[in-house]
PDB file of C-alpha atoms in Angstrom:
ATOM      1  CA  THR H   1      -0.044  -0.174   0.145  1.00  0.00           C
ATOM      2  CA  PHE H   2       1.581   3.537  -1.114  1.00  0.00           C
ATOM      3  CA  VAL H   3       0.015   6.756   0.000  1.00  0.00           C
ATOM      4  CA  ASN H   4       0.330   9.415  -2.558  1.00  0.00           C
ATOM      5  CA  MET H   5       1.378  12.810  -1.292  1.00  0.00           C
ATOM      6  CA  PHE H   6       1.047  15.989  -2.700  1.00  0.00           C
ATOM      7  CA  ARG H   7       4.553  17.886  -3.553  1.00  0.00           C
ATOM      8  CA  LEU H   8       4.268  20.730  -1.044  1.00  0.00           C
ATOM      9  CA  GLY H   9       4.906  24.118  -2.117  1.00  0.00           C
ATOM     10  CA  GLN H  10       6.944  26.882  -0.939  1.00  0.00           C
ATOM     11  CA  ILE H  11       6.934  30.846  -1.221  1.00  0.00           C
ATOM     12  CA  SER H  12      10.195  32.687  -0.506  1.00  0.00           C
ATOM     13  CA  VAL H  13      10.463  36.421  -0.253  1.00  0.00           C
ATOM     14  CA  GLN H  14      13.961  38.297   0.058  1.00  0.00           C
ATOM     15  CA  LYS H  15      13.398  42.273   1.186  1.00  0.00           C
ATOM     16  CA  VAL H  16      16.288  44.565   0.545  1.00  0.00           C
ATOM     17  CA  ASN H  17      16.954  48.293   0.149  1.00  0.00           C
ATOM     18  CA  GLN H  18      18.239  50.142  -2.728  1.00  0.00           C
ATOM     19  CA  GLU H  19      21.801  49.318  -2.431  1.00  0.00           C
ATOM     20  CA  GLY H  20      20.741  45.316  -2.176  1.00  0.00           C
ATOM     21  CA  THR H  21      21.325  45.246   1.651  1.00  0.00           C
ATOM     22  CA  PRO H  22      18.839  42.728   3.293  1.00  0.00           C
ATOM     23  CA  LEU H  23      16.271  44.258   5.686  1.00  0.00           C
ATOM     24  CA  GLU H  24      15.432  42.342   8.738  1.00  0.00           C
ATOM     25  CA  GLY H  25      12.097  42.736  10.670  1.00  0.00           C
ATOM     26  CA  VAL H  26       9.623  43.266   7.392  1.00  0.00           C
ATOM     27  CA  GLU H  27       6.439  41.155   7.876  1.00  0.00           C
ATOM     28  CA  PHE H  28       4.708  39.297   5.191  1.00  0.00           C
ATOM     29  CA  LEU H  29       0.968  38.149   5.250  1.00  0.00           C
ATOM     30  CA  LEU H  30       0.326  34.822   3.044  1.00  0.00           C
ATOM     31  CA  GLU H  31      -3.167  34.185   2.622  1.00  0.00           C
ATOM     32  CA  TRP H  32      -4.666  31.301   0.503  1.00  0.00           C
ATOM     33  CA  SER H  33      -7.968  30.789  -1.556  1.00  0.00           C
ATOM     34  CA  GLU H  34      -9.792  27.958  -3.571  1.00  0.00           C
ATOM     35  CA  ASP H  35     -11.610  30.359  -6.063  1.00  0.00           C
ATOM     36  CA  GLY H  36      -9.658  33.615  -5.659  1.00  0.00           C
ATOM     37  CA  THR H  37     -12.520  35.608  -3.820  1.00  0.00           C
ATOM     38  CA  ASN H  38     -12.363  34.188  -0.286  1.00  0.00           C
ATOM     39  CA  TRP H  39      -9.019  34.699   1.206  1.00  0.00           C
ATOM     40  CA  GLN H  40      -7.742  33.444   4.826  1.00  0.00           C
ATOM     41  CA  PRO H  41      -4.497  33.470   6.350  1.00  0.00           C
ATOM     42  CA  VAL H  42      -2.376  30.328   6.334  1.00  0.00           C
ATOM     43  CA  THR H  43      -2.363  28.386   9.418  1.00  0.00           C
ATOM     44  CA  GLU H  44       0.602  26.422  11.221  1.00  0.00           C
ATOM     45  CA  THR H  45       0.865  22.975  11.196  1.00  0.00           C
ATOM     46  CA  ALA H  46       3.437  20.600  11.639  1.00  0.00           C
ATOM     47  CA  GLY H  47       2.264  17.571   9.517  1.00  0.00           C
ATOM     48  CA  PRO H  48       1.862  14.807   8.744  1.00  0.00           C
ATOM     49  CA  GLU H  49      -1.241  15.785   7.391  1.00  0.00           C
ATOM     50  CA  TYR H  50      -1.570  19.024   5.368  1.00  0.00           C
ATOM     51  CA  PRO H  51      -5.114  20.759   5.570  1.00  0.00           C
ATOM     52  CA  LEU H  52      -6.036  23.235   3.202  1.00  0.00           C
ATOM     53  CA  GLY H  53      -4.395  26.507   3.952  1.00  0.00           C
ATOM     54  CA  SER H  54      -1.725  25.064   6.477  1.00  0.00           C
ATOM     55  CA  CYS H  55       1.959  26.181   6.133  1.00  0.00           C
ATOM     56  CA  THR H  56       4.875  24.417   8.218  1.00  0.00           C
ATOM     57  CA  ALA H  57       7.244  27.511   8.513  1.00  0.00           C
ATOM     58  CA  SER H  58       8.345  28.009  11.797  1.00  0.00           C
ATOM     59  CA  GLY H  59       7.731  31.499  13.533  1.00  0.00           C
ATOM     60  CA  LEU H  60       4.242  31.637  11.573  1.00  0.00           C
ATOM     61  CA  LYS H  61       1.562  33.812  13.649  1.00  0.00           C
ATOM     62  CA  GLU H  62      -2.087  34.480  12.002  1.00  0.00           C
ATOM     63  CA  GLY H  63      -0.313  33.934   8.725  1.00  0.00           C
ATOM     64  CA  LYS H  64       2.545  36.405   8.882  1.00  0.00           C
ATOM     65  CA  LEU H  65       6.454  35.715   9.015  1.00  0.00           C
ATOM     66  CA  VAL H  66       8.922  38.388   9.628  1.00  0.00           C
ATOM     67  CA  THR H  67      11.978  38.686   7.685  1.00  0.00           C
ATOM     68  CA  ASP H  68      15.092  37.599   9.328  1.00  0.00           C
ATOM     69  CA  ALA H  69      18.961  38.872   9.222  1.00  0.00           C
ATOM     70  CA  ASP H  70      19.130  37.921   5.758  1.00  0.00           C
ATOM     71  CA  GLY H  71      16.210  39.715   4.625  1.00  0.00           C
ATOM     72  CA  MET H  72      14.299  36.270   3.922  1.00  0.00           C
ATOM     73  CA  ALA H  73      10.666  35.075   4.709  1.00  0.00           C
ATOM     74  CA  VAL H  74      10.204  31.714   3.533  1.00  0.00           C
ATOM     75  CA  PHE H  75       6.588  30.014   3.825  1.00  0.00           C
ATOM     76  CA  THR H  76       7.030  26.084   3.417  1.00  0.00           C
ATOM     77  CA  GLY H  77       4.627  23.202   3.275  1.00  0.00           C
ATOM     78  CA  LEU H  78       1.960  25.121   0.964  1.00  0.00           C
ATOM     79  CA  HIS H  79      -0.832  23.218  -0.608  1.00  0.00           C
ATOM     80  CA  PRO H  80      -0.147  23.246  -4.291  1.00  0.00           C
ATOM     81  CA  GLN H  81      -3.496  23.111  -5.959  1.00  0.00           C
ATOM     82  CA  LEU H  82      -4.604  26.618  -3.904  1.00  0.00           C
ATOM     83  CA  GLN H  83      -4.186  30.396  -4.794  1.00  0.00           C
ATOM     84  CA  TYR H  84      -1.783  32.517  -2.562  1.00  0.00           C
ATOM     85  CA  ARG H  85      -1.662  35.988  -1.979  1.00  0.00           C
ATOM     86  CA  LEU H  86       1.418  37.478  -0.603  1.00  0.00           C
ATOM     87  CA  THR H  87       1.379  41.100   1.076  1.00  0.00           C
ATOM     88  CA  GLU H  88       3.844  43.163   2.865  1.00  0.00           C
ATOM     89  CA  THR H  89       1.899  44.402   6.101  1.00  0.00           C
ATOM     90  CA  ARG H  90       4.459  46.160   7.988  1.00  0.00           C
ATOM     91  CA  THR H  91       8.286  47.854   7.016  1.00  0.00           C
ATOM     92  CA  ASN H  92      10.857  49.346   8.802  1.00  0.00           C
ATOM     93  CA  GLN H  93      10.675  52.882   9.787  1.00  0.00           C
ATOM     94  CA  GLY H  94      11.789  55.378   7.114  1.00  0.00           C
ATOM     95  CA  TYR H  95      10.688  53.076   4.422  1.00  0.00           C
ATOM     96  CA  GLN H  96       7.744  52.855   2.198  1.00  0.00           C
ATOM     97  CA  LEU H  97       5.104  49.913   2.501  1.00  0.00           C
ATOM     98  CA  LEU H  98       4.595  48.400  -0.809  1.00  0.00           C
ATOM     99  CA  ALA H  99       1.516  49.774  -2.301  1.00  0.00           C
ATOM    100  CA  ASP H 100       0.392  46.301  -4.074  1.00  0.00           C
ATOM    101  CA  TYR H 101       0.719  42.463  -3.509  1.00  0.00           C
ATOM    102  CA  VAL H 102       3.903  40.885  -4.009  1.00  0.00           C
ATOM    103  CA  PHE H 103       2.299  37.661  -5.411  1.00  0.00           C
ATOM    104  CA  VAL H 104      -1.231  36.583  -6.338  1.00  0.00           C
ATOM    105  CA  GLY H 105      -1.481  33.419  -8.167  1.00  0.00           C
ATOM    106  CA  GLU H 106      -1.092  29.405  -7.944  1.00  0.00           C
ATOM    107  CA  LEU H 107       2.176  27.696  -7.217  1.00  0.00           C
ATOM    108  CA  SER H 108       3.729  26.826 -10.769  1.00  0.00           C
ATOM    109  CA  PRO H 109       4.588  22.907 -11.335  1.00  0.00           C
ATOM    110  CA  GLU H 110       7.224  24.207 -13.803  1.00  0.00           C
ATOM    111  CA  LYS H 111       9.078  25.598 -10.858  1.00  0.00           C
ATOM    112  CA  ASN H 112       8.618  22.504  -8.374  1.00  0.00           C
ATOM    113  CA  TYR H 113       5.839  24.742  -6.760  1.00  0.00           C
ATOM    114  CA  LYS H 114       8.247  27.311  -5.446  1.00  0.00           C
ATOM    115  CA  GLU H 115       7.866  30.792  -6.050  1.00  0.00           C
ATOM    116  CA  GLU H 116      10.791  33.409  -5.189  1.00  0.00           C
ATOM    117  CA  PHE H 117      10.692  36.839  -4.857  1.00  0.00           C
ATOM    118  CA  THR H 118      13.098  39.888  -4.075  1.00  0.00           C
ATOM    119  CA  VAL H 119      11.436  43.023  -3.223  1.00  0.00           C
ATOM    120  CA  VAL H 120      13.038  46.072  -2.942  1.00  0.00           C
ATOM    121  CA  ASN H 121      12.201  48.509  -0.309  1.00  0.00           C
ATOM    122  CA  VAL H 122      12.677  52.471  -1.007  1.00  0.00           C
ATOM    123  CA  PRO H 123      12.790  55.161   1.761  1.00  0.00           C
ATOM    124  CA  VAL H 124       9.919  57.326   2.432  1.00  0.00           C
ATOM    125  CA  PHE H 125      10.013  60.576   0.478  1.00  0.00           C
ATOM    126  CA  ARG H 126      10.842  63.490   2.474  1.00  0.00           C
ATOM    127  CA  MET H 127      10.260  67.120   1.405  1.00  0.00           C
ATOM    128  CA  PRO H 128      13.788  69.066   1.209  1.00  0.00           C
ATOM    129  CA  ALA H 129      14.217  71.536   3.771  1.00  0.00           C
ATOM    130  CA  THR H 130      14.627  74.672   1.690  1.00  0.00           C
ATOM    131  CA  GLY H 131      14.713  78.312   2.436  1.00  0.00           C
ATOM    132  CA  GLY H 132      14.758  77.588   6.475  1.00  0.00           C
ATOM    133  CA  LYS H 133      16.869  80.832   7.358  1.00  0.00           C
ATOM    134  CA  SER H 134      14.921  82.880   4.977  1.00  0.00           C
ATOM    135  CA  LEU H 135      11.922  83.253   7.405  1.00  0.00           C
ATOM    136  CA  VAL H 136      14.487  84.801  10.094  1.00  0.00           C
ATOM    137  CA  ARG H 137      15.988  87.133   7.260  1.00  0.00           C
ATOM    138  CA  ILE H 138      12.782  88.283   5.555  1.00  0.00           C
ATOM    139  CA  PRO H 139      11.360  89.937   8.791  1.00  0.00           C
ATOM    140  CA  LEU H 140      14.768  91.456   9.530  1.00  0.00           C
ATOM    141  CA  LEU H 141      15.119  92.802   6.381  1.00  0.00           C
ATOM    142  CA  ILE H 142      11.726  94.426   6.193  1.00  0.00           C
ATOM    143  CA  LEU H 143      12.512  96.061   9.604  1.00  0.00           C
ATOM    144  CA  LEU H 144      15.597  97.471   8.527  1.00  0.00           C
ATOM    145  CA  CYS H 145      13.949  98.901   5.209  1.00  0.00           C
ATOM    146  CA  VAL H 146      11.228 100.407   7.473  1.00  0.00           C
ATOM    147  CA  GLY H 147      13.404 101.757   9.896  1.00  0.00           C
ATOM    148  CA  THR H 148      15.706 103.300   7.249  1.00  0.00           C
ATOM    149  CA  CYS H 149      12.453 104.907   5.577  1.00  0.00           C
ATOM    150  CA  ALA H 150      11.249 106.386   8.930  1.00  0.00           C
ATOM    151  CA  GLY H 151      14.892 107.780   9.393  1.00  0.00           C
ATOM    152  CA  LEU H 152      15.217 109.540   5.928  1.00  0.00           C
ATOM    153  CA  LEU H 153      11.450 110.866   6.384  1.00  0.00           C
ATOM    154  CA  LEU H 154      12.397 112.476   9.853  1.00  0.00           C
ATOM    155  CA  TYR H 155      15.771 113.726   8.670  1.00  0.00           C
ATOM    156  CA  ARG H 156      13.889 115.257   5.751  1.00  0.00           C
ATOM    157  CA  LYS H 157      10.987 116.611   8.134  1.00  0.00           C
ATOM    158  CA  LYS H 158      13.914 118.009  10.436  1.00  0.00           C
ATOM    159  CA  ARG H 159      15.612 119.545   7.348  1.00  0.00           C
ATOM    160  CA  ARG H 160      12.610 121.435   5.947  1.00  0.00           C
ATOM    161  CA  HIS H 161      11.872 123.019   9.418  1.00  0.00           C
ATOM    162  CA  ALA H 162      15.316 124.254  10.155  1.00  0.00           C
TER     163      ALA H 162
END
């Protein structure tokens, strides 16, 4: 008697900055669906049975994994006949959260049911500090001009009466 087991799949994502340096502590959520409309977070299982929507990755909490020192989050033991959706849910301070999904679809049999992604994180855009000192200079310049004009008027008035 032989038991025919599914070939389990895997989704790996590496998070790096613009220079290619791995980013630790970025959180990713993996959800599954049979029909692509009702999505649920994957749940942790240790096997030997692998119910729909299960995942064998250690450290999984509510369908989420956090990248390690190498910037990696690896979801293992995935059912090959489901659809998956991978989303970045938290990133490091000073970086932008991805606006779209990293992956939506089925695991490809041509890739041995393994999907690998590298996601580049970009810093949050900050407005450049321009003219910071002009806010002090402009009022001083106005006061100097007003004082000079007032002084000239007083000088002319005294000169006429003299």
